[in-house]
Coordinates of C-alpha atoms in Angstrom, one line a residue:
M1 CA 7.2 -0.2 24.5
T2 CA 6.5 3.4 25.5
T3 CA 3.3 5.0 24.2
I4 CA 2.2 8.6 24.8
S5 CA -0.6 10.7 23.5
A6 CA 0.2 13.6 21.1
R7 CA -0.9 16.0 23.9
E8 CA 1.5 14.4 26.4
F9 CA 4.3 14.5 23.7
N10 CA 3.7 18.3 23.2
Q11 CA 3.9 18.9 26.9
Q12 CA 6.8 16.5 27.7
V13 CA 9.1 16.5 24.7
S14 CA 12.2 16.0 26.8
R15 CA 10.7 12.9 28.5
A16 CA 9.8 11.4 25.1
R17 CA 13.3 12.1 23.7
Q18 CA 14.9 10.5 26.7
A19 CA 12.6 7.4 26.5
A20 CA 13.4 7.1 22.7
L21 CA 17.1 6.6 23.6
E22 CA 16.0 3.3 25.2
E23 CA 13.2 2.1 22.9
P24 CA 10.8 3.4 20.2
V25 CA 8.2 5.8 21.5
F26 CA 4.8 5.5 19.9
I27 CA 2.8 8.7 19.8
T28 CA -1.0 8.3 19.5
E29 CA -3.7 10.6 18.3
R30 CA -7.2 9.7 19.4
G31 CA -5.9 6.4 20.8
R32 CA -4.4 5.3 17.5
P33 CA -0.6 5.1 16.8
R34 CA 0.3 7.9 14.4
H35 CA 4.1 8.5 14.8
V36 CA 7.2 6.7 16.2
L37 CA 10.1 8.5 17.8
L38 CA 13.4 6.7 17.4
S39 CA 17.0 7.4 18.4
I40 CA 19.3 7.8 15.4
E41 CA 21.0 4.5 16.3
A42 CA 17.7 2.7 16.2
Y43 CA 16.9 4.4 12.8
E44 CA 20.2 3.4 11.3
A45 CA 19.7 -0.2 12.6
L46 CA 16.3 -0.2 11.0
L47 CA 17.8 0.7 7.7
G48 CA 20.4 -2.0 8.0
G49 CA 23.2 0.5 7.6
Q50 CA 22.1 1.3 4.1
M51 CA 21.4 5.1 4.3
S52 CA 21.2 6.9 1.0
I53 CA 23.5 9.7 0.1
V54 CA 20.6 12.2 0.6
D55 CA 20.2 10.9 4.2
L56 CA 23.9 11.1 4.9
L57 CA 24.1 14.7 3.6
H58 CA 21.0 15.7 5.4
F59 CA 22.4 14.7 8.8
G60 CA 25.6 16.7 8.3
G61 CA 28.2 16.8 11.0
D62 CA 31.1 14.3 11.1
L63 CA 30.3 11.4 8.9
D64 CA 32.8 8.6 8.2
V65 CA 31.9 8.0 4.5
E66 CA 34.2 6.5 1.9
F67 CA 33.1 6.7 -1.7
P68 CA 34.4 3.9 -4.0
R69 CA 36.8 4.9 -6.7
A70 CA 35.1 4.9 -10.2
Q71 CA 36.6 2.3 -12.5
G72 CA 36.7 2.5 -16.2
L73 CA 35.1 5.9 -16.6
A74 CA 38.2 8.1 -17.1
Q75 CA 39.9 8.2 -20.5
A76 CA 43.1 9.9 -21.6
A77 CA 42.6 13.2 -23.3
E78 CA 43.6 13.4 -27.0
F79 CA 45.0 16.7 -28.3
D80 CA 45.3 17.5 -32.0

């Protein structure tokens, strides 16, 4: 487990990002954990693969998303 202070994080963002690729990085303020930096893979694993549509749209880019076809909602139009 990697732990760095908020000051160290601000001074060495690249190091923290690199470390987060291997394991969560805990960022402390006044000696207490306040934030956790995760890779996107670790975040997705934490969610158990159940990201909301808002999360999927927020990340943008190339997403492999398949929406299920709606069943029973469509009705034939009636014309007079």
